[in-house]
Short mmCIF file of C-alpha atoms in Angstrom, two decimals:
data_model
loop_
_atom_site.label_atom_id
_atom_site.label_comp_id
_atom_site.label_asym_id
_atom_site.label_seq_id
_atom_site.Cartn_x
_atom_site.Cartn_y
_atom_site.Cartn_z
CA UNK A 157 62.98 151.76 -37.58
CA UNK A 158 59.37 150.78 -38.58
CA UNK A 159 56.69 151.99 -36.31
CA UNK A 160 54.87 150.20 -33.70
CA UNK A 161 51.51 151.24 -35.14
CA UNK A 162 52.51 150.38 -38.72
CA UNK A 163 53.81 146.67 -38.02
CA UNK A 164 50.53 145.47 -36.47
CA UNK A 165 47.94 144.84 -39.00
CA UNK A 166 45.54 142.99 -37.23
CA UNK A 167 44.70 141.46 -33.67
CA UNK A 168 42.00 138.66 -32.84
CA UNK A 169 41.01 137.99 -29.59
CA UNK A 170 39.91 134.58 -28.56
CA UNK A 171 38.37 135.42 -24.78
CA UNK A 172 40.45 132.23 -23.81
CA UNK A 173 44.10 132.05 -22.13
CA UNK A 174 46.81 130.76 -24.00
CA UNK A 175 47.49 130.16 -27.84
CA UNK A 176 49.10 127.68 -29.89
CA UNK A 177 51.41 128.23 -32.75
CA UNK A 178 49.32 129.48 -35.63
CA UNK A 179 49.45 127.43 -39.10
CA UNK A 180 49.15 129.13 -42.51
CA UNK A 181 48.19 127.78 -45.28
CA UNK A 182 45.95 129.14 -48.40
CA UNK A 183 45.51 132.64 -47.14
CA UNK A 184 43.91 131.25 -43.40
CA UNK A 185 45.55 131.24 -40.02
CA UNK A 186 44.51 128.18 -37.94
CA UNK A 187 45.25 128.30 -34.18
CA UNK A 188 43.89 126.73 -30.98
CA UNK A 189 43.02 128.82 -27.83
CA UNK A 190 41.36 127.23 -24.74
CA UNK A 191 38.59 124.83 -26.01
CA UNK A 192 38.21 125.93 -29.46
CA UNK A 193 40.10 125.60 -32.84
CA UNK A 194 39.88 128.90 -35.11
CA UNK A 195 40.38 129.77 -38.90
CA UNK A 196 40.82 133.32 -39.41
CA UNK A 197 41.51 135.33 -42.82
CA UNK A 198 45.14 136.05 -43.18
CA UNK A 199 44.83 139.41 -44.46
CA UNK A 200 42.23 140.58 -42.24
CA UNK A 201 41.91 138.62 -39.32
CA UNK A 202 37.89 137.89 -39.70
CA UNK A 203 37.13 134.64 -38.30
CA UNK A 204 35.95 132.27 -40.93
CA UNK A 205 34.82 129.66 -38.55
CA UNK A 206 35.49 127.75 -35.17
CA UNK A 207 35.27 124.13 -34.00
CA UNK A 208 34.71 123.02 -30.41
CA UNK A 209 35.51 119.34 -29.56
CA UNK A 210 32.38 119.13 -27.29
CA UNK A 211 33.54 120.01 -23.81
CA UNK A 212 35.05 123.16 -22.54
CA UNK A 213 37.63 121.28 -20.70
CA UNK A 214 38.81 119.50 -23.85
CA UNK A 215 41.66 121.40 -25.19
CA UNK A 216 42.60 120.84 -29.12
CA UNK A 217 46.51 120.93 -29.61
CA UNK A 218 48.45 123.01 -32.07
CA UNK A 219 47.29 122.32 -35.44
CA UNK A 220 48.99 121.17 -38.64
CA UNK A 221 47.56 121.82 -42.20
CA UNK A 222 48.54 119.30 -45.16
CA UNK A 223 46.78 119.46 -48.42
CA UNK A 224 43.79 121.53 -47.28
CA UNK A 225 43.15 119.39 -43.99
CA UNK A 226 43.72 120.72 -40.70
CA UNK A 227 45.03 117.94 -38.57
CA UNK A 228 45.12 118.17 -34.53
CA UNK A 229 44.33 115.92 -31.34
CA UNK A 230 42.75 116.79 -27.85
CA UNK A 231 43.79 115.99 -24.66
CA UNK A 232 40.41 114.13 -23.60
CA UNK A 233 40.81 110.74 -22.06
CA UNK A 234 40.51 108.81 -25.38
CA UNK A 235 42.77 111.08 -27.15
CA UNK A 236 40.65 111.94 -30.18
CA UNK A 237 42.79 113.01 -33.31
CA UNK A 238 40.27 115.11 -35.72
CA UNK A 239 40.54 116.06 -39.59
CA UNK A 240 38.61 119.14 -40.69
CA UNK A 241 38.20 120.59 -44.10
CA UNK A 242 40.52 123.70 -43.91
CA UNK A 243 37.99 125.99 -45.82
CA UNK A 244 34.72 125.14 -44.15
CA UNK A 245 35.95 123.33 -40.63
CA UNK A 246 33.70 120.49 -41.60
CA UNK A 247 34.92 117.26 -39.55
CA UNK A 248 36.23 114.57 -42.05
CA UNK A 249 36.78 112.27 -39.46
CA UNK A 250 37.78 111.61 -35.96
CA UNK A 251 40.02 108.82 -34.46
CA UNK A 252 40.67 107.72 -30.69
CA UNK A 253 43.85 107.19 -29.88
CA UNK A 254 43.71 105.75 -26.43
CA UNK A 255 45.11 108.08 -24.13
CA UNK A 256 45.35 112.16 -24.02
CA UNK A 257 47.18 113.39 -27.15
CA UNK A 258 50.33 114.86 -26.08
CA UNK A 259 52.08 115.96 -29.06
CA UNK A 260 51.35 118.10 -32.16
CA UNK A 261 50.63 115.89 -35.46
CA UNK A 262 53.24 115.41 -38.52
CA UNK A 263 51.82 114.70 -42.03
CA UNK A 264 53.87 113.27 -44.28
CA UNK A 265 53.00 111.41 -47.58
CA UNK A 266 49.51 110.67 -46.65
CA UNK A 267 50.15 109.75 -42.88
CA UNK A 268 49.66 111.52 -39.97
CA UNK A 269 51.83 110.78 -37.01
CA UNK A 270 50.83 111.67 -33.47
CA UNK A 271 51.89 111.13 -29.91
CA UNK A 272 49.76 110.22 -26.78
CA UNK A 273 50.64 109.14 -23.09
CA UNK A 274 51.19 105.49 -24.72
CA UNK A 275 53.44 106.36 -27.52
CA UNK A 276 53.26 107.21 -31.30
CA UNK A 277 50.71 106.18 -33.82
CA UNK A 278 50.52 106.50 -37.56
CA UNK A 279 47.02 107.26 -39.10
CA UNK A 280 45.85 106.98 -42.62
CA UNK A 281 45.45 111.01 -43.85
CA UNK A 282 42.43 110.34 -45.47
CA UNK A 283 40.55 107.74 -43.19
CA UNK A 284 42.04 108.31 -39.76
CA UNK A 285 42.48 104.52 -40.02
CA UNK A 286 45.40 103.11 -37.64
CA UNK A 287 48.34 101.93 -39.66
CA UNK A 288 50.72 101.15 -37.03
CA UNK A 289 51.54 101.88 -33.26
CA UNK A 290 54.92 102.34 -31.27
CA UNK A 291 54.04 101.93 -27.40
CA UNK A 292 56.32 102.37 -24.52
CA UNK A 293 56.23 105.78 -23.27
CA UNK A 294 54.54 109.55 -23.61
CA UNK A 295 55.68 111.30 -26.91
CA UNK A 296 56.16 115.00 -26.02
CA UNK A 297 56.38 117.87 -28.35
CA UNK A 298 56.16 117.21 -31.95
CA UNK A 299 57.47 114.56 -34.07
CA UNK A 300 59.40 115.44 -37.17
CA UNK A 301 59.43 113.19 -40.10
CA UNK A 302 62.40 113.23 -42.83
CA UNK A 303 63.60 110.72 -45.35
CA UNK A 304 61.42 107.83 -44.33
CA UNK A 305 62.10 108.39 -40.71
CA UNK A 306 59.83 109.60 -37.80
CA UNK A 307 62.02 111.18 -35.06
CA UNK A 308 59.92 111.88 -31.75
CA UNK A 309 60.72 112.76 -28.21
CA UNK A 310 59.65 109.95 -25.75
CA UNK A 311 59.23 110.61 -21.94
CA UNK A 312 58.40 108.21 -18.91
CA UNK A 313 60.65 105.16 -17.93
CA UNK A 314 63.90 106.18 -17.72
CA UNK A 315 64.63 102.81 -19.98
CA UNK A 316 62.88 104.14 -23.06
CA UNK A 317 63.17 108.01 -22.48
CA UNK A 318 65.20 109.98 -25.30
CA UNK A 319 65.08 110.66 -28.96
CA UNK A 320 63.57 107.78 -31.25
CA UNK A 321 63.74 107.14 -34.72
CA UNK A 322 61.23 105.13 -36.06
CA UNK A 323 60.53 103.72 -39.66
CA UNK A 324 57.95 105.57 -40.73
CA UNK A 325 56.14 102.86 -42.96
CA UNK A 326 56.42 99.85 -40.17
CA UNK A 327 56.84 101.44 -36.97
CA UNK A 328 59.63 99.55 -36.14
CA UNK A 329 62.17 101.34 -33.89
CA UNK A 330 65.61 102.01 -35.71
CA UNK A 331 67.64 103.53 -32.53
CA UNK A 332 67.40 105.86 -29.59
CA UNK A 333 69.31 108.48 -28.34
CA UNK A 334 69.48 109.42 -24.70
CA UNK A 335 71.41 112.25 -22.85
CA UNK A 336 70.93 110.45 -19.41
CA UNK A 337 69.54 113.71 -18.20
CA UNK A 338 66.57 114.33 -20.21
CA UNK A 339 63.97 116.95 -18.65
CA UNK A 340 60.29 116.61 -20.62
CA UNK A 341 61.42 117.51 -24.02
CA UNK A 342 58.56 119.37 -25.59
CA UNK A 343 60.28 120.63 -28.68
CA UNK A 344 60.43 119.12 -32.33
CA UNK A 345 63.42 117.97 -33.67
CA UNK A 346 65.05 119.52 -36.87
CA UNK A 347 66.38 117.34 -39.53
CA UNK A 348 68.86 118.92 -41.88
CA UNK A 349 71.81 117.28 -44.19
CA UNK A 350 71.86 113.92 -42.58
CA UNK A 351 71.50 115.49 -38.82
CA UNK A 352 68.88 115.59 -36.25
CA UNK A 353 69.00 118.80 -34.04
CA UNK A 354 67.32 118.56 -30.58
CA UNK A 355 67.21 120.16 -27.05
CA UNK A 356 67.61 118.23 -23.93
CA UNK A 357 67.99 119.65 -20.53
CA UNK A 358 69.90 122.69 -20.77
CA UNK A 359 71.70 121.52 -24.04
CA UNK A 360 71.50 121.58 -27.88
CA UNK A 361 72.56 118.19 -29.44
CA UNK A 362 73.29 117.34 -32.94
CA UNK A 363 73.05 113.49 -33.64
CA UNK A 364 73.62 111.29 -36.92
CA UNK A 365 70.13 110.78 -38.43
CA UNK A 366 71.37 106.98 -39.82
CA UNK A 367 72.59 105.66 -36.40
CA UNK A 368 71.60 108.31 -33.68
CA UNK A 369 75.37 108.70 -32.87
CA UNK A 370 75.97 112.18 -31.02
CA UNK A 371 78.15 114.74 -33.37
CA UNK A 372 78.37 117.55 -30.78
CA UNK A 373 76.64 119.28 -27.56
CA UNK A 374 76.30 122.95 -27.16
CA UNK A 375 75.66 123.73 -23.61
CA UNK A 376 73.28 127.12 -22.72
CA UNK A 377 72.96 128.42 -19.05
CA UNK A 378 69.34 126.86 -18.59
CA UNK A 379 66.72 124.49 -19.65
CA UNK A 380 66.16 124.61 -23.62
CA UNK A 381 62.72 123.68 -24.44
CA UNK A 382 62.33 125.64 -27.99
CA UNK A 383 62.39 123.63 -30.90
CA UNK A 384 65.78 124.23 -33.07
CA UNK A 385 65.47 126.22 -36.50
CA UNK A 386 68.13 125.39 -38.93
CA UNK A 387 69.27 127.95 -41.81
CA UNK A 388 72.11 128.51 -43.89
CA UNK A 389 74.19 126.52 -41.88
CA UNK A 390 73.65 127.74 -38.38
CA UNK A 391 71.19 126.07 -35.63
CA UNK A 392 69.00 128.85 -33.70
CA UNK A 393 67.61 128.04 -30.80
CA UNK A 394 66.38 129.64 -27.21
CA UNK A 395 66.99 129.29 -23.64
CA UNK A 396 65.62 129.83 -20.43
CA UNK A 397 68.83 131.84 -19.54
CA UNK A 398 67.32 134.80 -21.76
CA UNK A 399 69.53 134.02 -24.74
CA UNK A 400 69.04 132.95 -28.28
CA UNK A 401 71.87 130.96 -29.89
CA UNK A 402 73.09 130.72 -33.11
CA UNK A 403 75.43 127.65 -33.06
CA UNK A 404 77.39 126.22 -36.23
CA UNK A 405 75.51 122.99 -37.66
CA UNK A 406 78.47 121.08 -38.36
CA UNK A 407 80.65 121.85 -35.40
CA UNK A 408 78.41 123.06 -32.63
CA UNK A 409 80.69 126.38 -31.94
CA UNK A 410 78.87 129.36 -30.81
CA UNK A 411 78.68 131.86 -33.74
CA UNK A 412 76.76 134.52 -31.87
CA UNK A 413 74.10 134.93 -28.91
CA UNK A 414 71.18 137.70 -28.39
CA UNK A 415 70.35 138.60 -24.95
CA UNK A 416 66.60 139.20 -24.10
CA UNK A 417 65.43 140.32 -20.97
CA UNK A 418 63.23 137.12 -20.07
CA UNK A 419 63.32 133.28 -20.76
CA UNK A 420 63.01 132.36 -24.31
CA UNK A 421 61.15 129.41 -24.73
CA UNK A 422 59.74 130.32 -27.76
CA UNK A 423 60.64 128.28 -30.88
CA UNK A 424 61.94 130.84 -33.30
CA UNK A 425 60.94 131.25 -37.01
CA UNK A 426 63.55 132.06 -39.81
CA UNK A 427 62.73 133.70 -43.06
CA UNK A 428 64.44 136.19 -45.27
CA UNK A 429 67.45 136.05 -43.33
CA UNK A 430 65.70 137.18 -39.99
CA UNK A 431 64.91 135.56 -37.28
CA UNK A 432 61.34 136.02 -35.08
CA UNK A 433 61.10 135.01 -31.56
CA UNK A 434 59.40 135.71 -28.31
CA UNK A 435 60.36 135.89 -24.81
CA UNK A 436 58.91 136.19 -21.33
CA UNK A 437 59.93 139.66 -21.06
CA UNK A 438 56.62 140.15 -22.90
CA UNK A 439 58.23 141.28 -26.35
CA UNK A 440 58.41 139.92 -29.77
CA UNK A 441 62.10 140.22 -31.53
CA UNK A 442 63.32 140.11 -34.83
CA UNK A 443 67.25 139.63 -35.15
CA UNK A 444 69.78 139.11 -38.43
CA UNK A 445 70.46 135.45 -38.72
CA UNK A 446 73.58 135.91 -39.78
CA UNK A 447 75.00 138.08 -36.83
CA UNK A 448 72.44 138.38 -34.29
CA UNK A 449 71.62 142.45 -34.87
CA UNK A 450 68.63 143.60 -33.43
CA UNK A 451 66.13 144.56 -36.45
CA UNK A 452 62.71 145.00 -34.34
CA UNK A 453 61.22 144.59 -30.73
CA UNK A 454 57.47 144.75 -30.41
CA UNK A 455 55.80 145.11 -27.21
CA UNK A 456 53.02 142.19 -26.71
CA UNK A 457 52.11 143.16 -23.44
CA UNK A 458 52.20 139.41 -22.38
CA UNK A 459 53.94 136.28 -22.76
CA UNK A 460 54.80 135.30 -26.29
CA UNK A 461 54.59 132.32 -27.93
CA UNK A 462 56.28 130.80 -31.07
CA UNK A 463 55.51 132.75 -34.41
CA UNK A 464 55.30 131.54 -37.90
CA UNK A 465 55.98 133.72 -40.83
CA UNK A 466 54.48 133.73 -44.55
CA UNK A 467 54.89 136.25 -47.19
CA UNK A 468 56.57 138.73 -44.72
CA UNK A 469 53.87 138.59 -42.11
CA UNK A 470 54.68 137.47 -38.56
CA UNK A 471 51.52 135.51 -36.99
CA UNK A 472 51.71 134.85 -33.27
CA UNK A 473 49.98 133.97 -30.27
CA UNK A 474 50.14 135.62 -27.25
CA UNK A 475 49.74 133.99 -23.68
CA UNK A 476 46.47 136.31 -22.83
CA UNK A 477 44.50 134.80 -25.79
CA UNK A 478 45.34 137.41 -28.22
CA UNK A 479 46.50 136.58 -31.92
CA UNK A 480 48.93 139.36 -33.58
CA UNK A 481 49.69 139.66 -37.53
CA UNK A 482 52.37 142.03 -38.15
CA UNK A 483 54.56 143.27 -40.48
CA UNK A 484 58.06 141.99 -40.71
CA UNK A 485 60.38 144.87 -39.55
CA UNK A 486 62.80 146.63 -41.91
CA UNK A 487 66.39 145.25 -42.30
CA UNK A 488 68.24 148.24 -40.94
CA UNK A 489 69.47 147.26 -37.78
CA UNK A 490 68.77 148.86 -34.35
CA UNK A 491 71.66 147.45 -32.14
CA UNK A 492 74.01 144.44 -32.10
CA UNK A 493 73.12 141.34 -30.39
CA UNK A 494 75.61 139.95 -27.82
#
């Protein structure tokens, strides 16, 4: 077992409450906390720059990095979307979407897809110019883009609520999938092998990516708001019933589940055969992706957010405004999962 002291490489304190999921690229960690967006050296945690939207009550949402550009939205009344140089923090463009931004951006093929209180927008990644807009309800969580289609959770009116599949080039809606009992889905769908995996209510679903037909449903004991992660034929997702589930991607059959001591609202990160996730019991867990056996448990001292794993390092935000960089634990098991 790796000692706790040797696992923690550095810690950055923002002075604000809350912390987004970190985005790591080209040796930098980008993360938002309170009214600021930060860029940190991934090896040392030293701050390179920070960006403030202009008002202490305006909150930047979780960033995403593509082609050395950081994209994120803010929750001000006009819902600005920003593009910053990832290395210097220089603002490249700012575009108003017309309503508070409600989702993390997704970037693909030179286009930024981002949701707000009115719907989904596609913006040119270089200029911020709008390409198309799909209105009809608030977009929640983060869109996913695969094979020319954007998949996004839409809230609002019952007749429009659910997972929408939208043509990435035109904004034309292809299909809508609804469970009939959605509950403010704030997760990101996962697309793999022609299937879209999503959480809704207390269940994990698999739907056909081409026509929105339901393939299977796996029920848990409480709400599921974490984003599913797919690897090696398994779908991993946490539940408020304090478990992380591993489900067969083809059949929906439960392979194993791991019991934490608090709700698992954190979205898991899968890397090198290990799954890393946070819990409301104030711990970061690492378990074996194939068996659910515990590989490491780190006491964070507060509710733990969704981690990002790059090159054997785990970057994770804590709800007291701390960002931790931890070395991934050794692979020797500590105890079996449930």
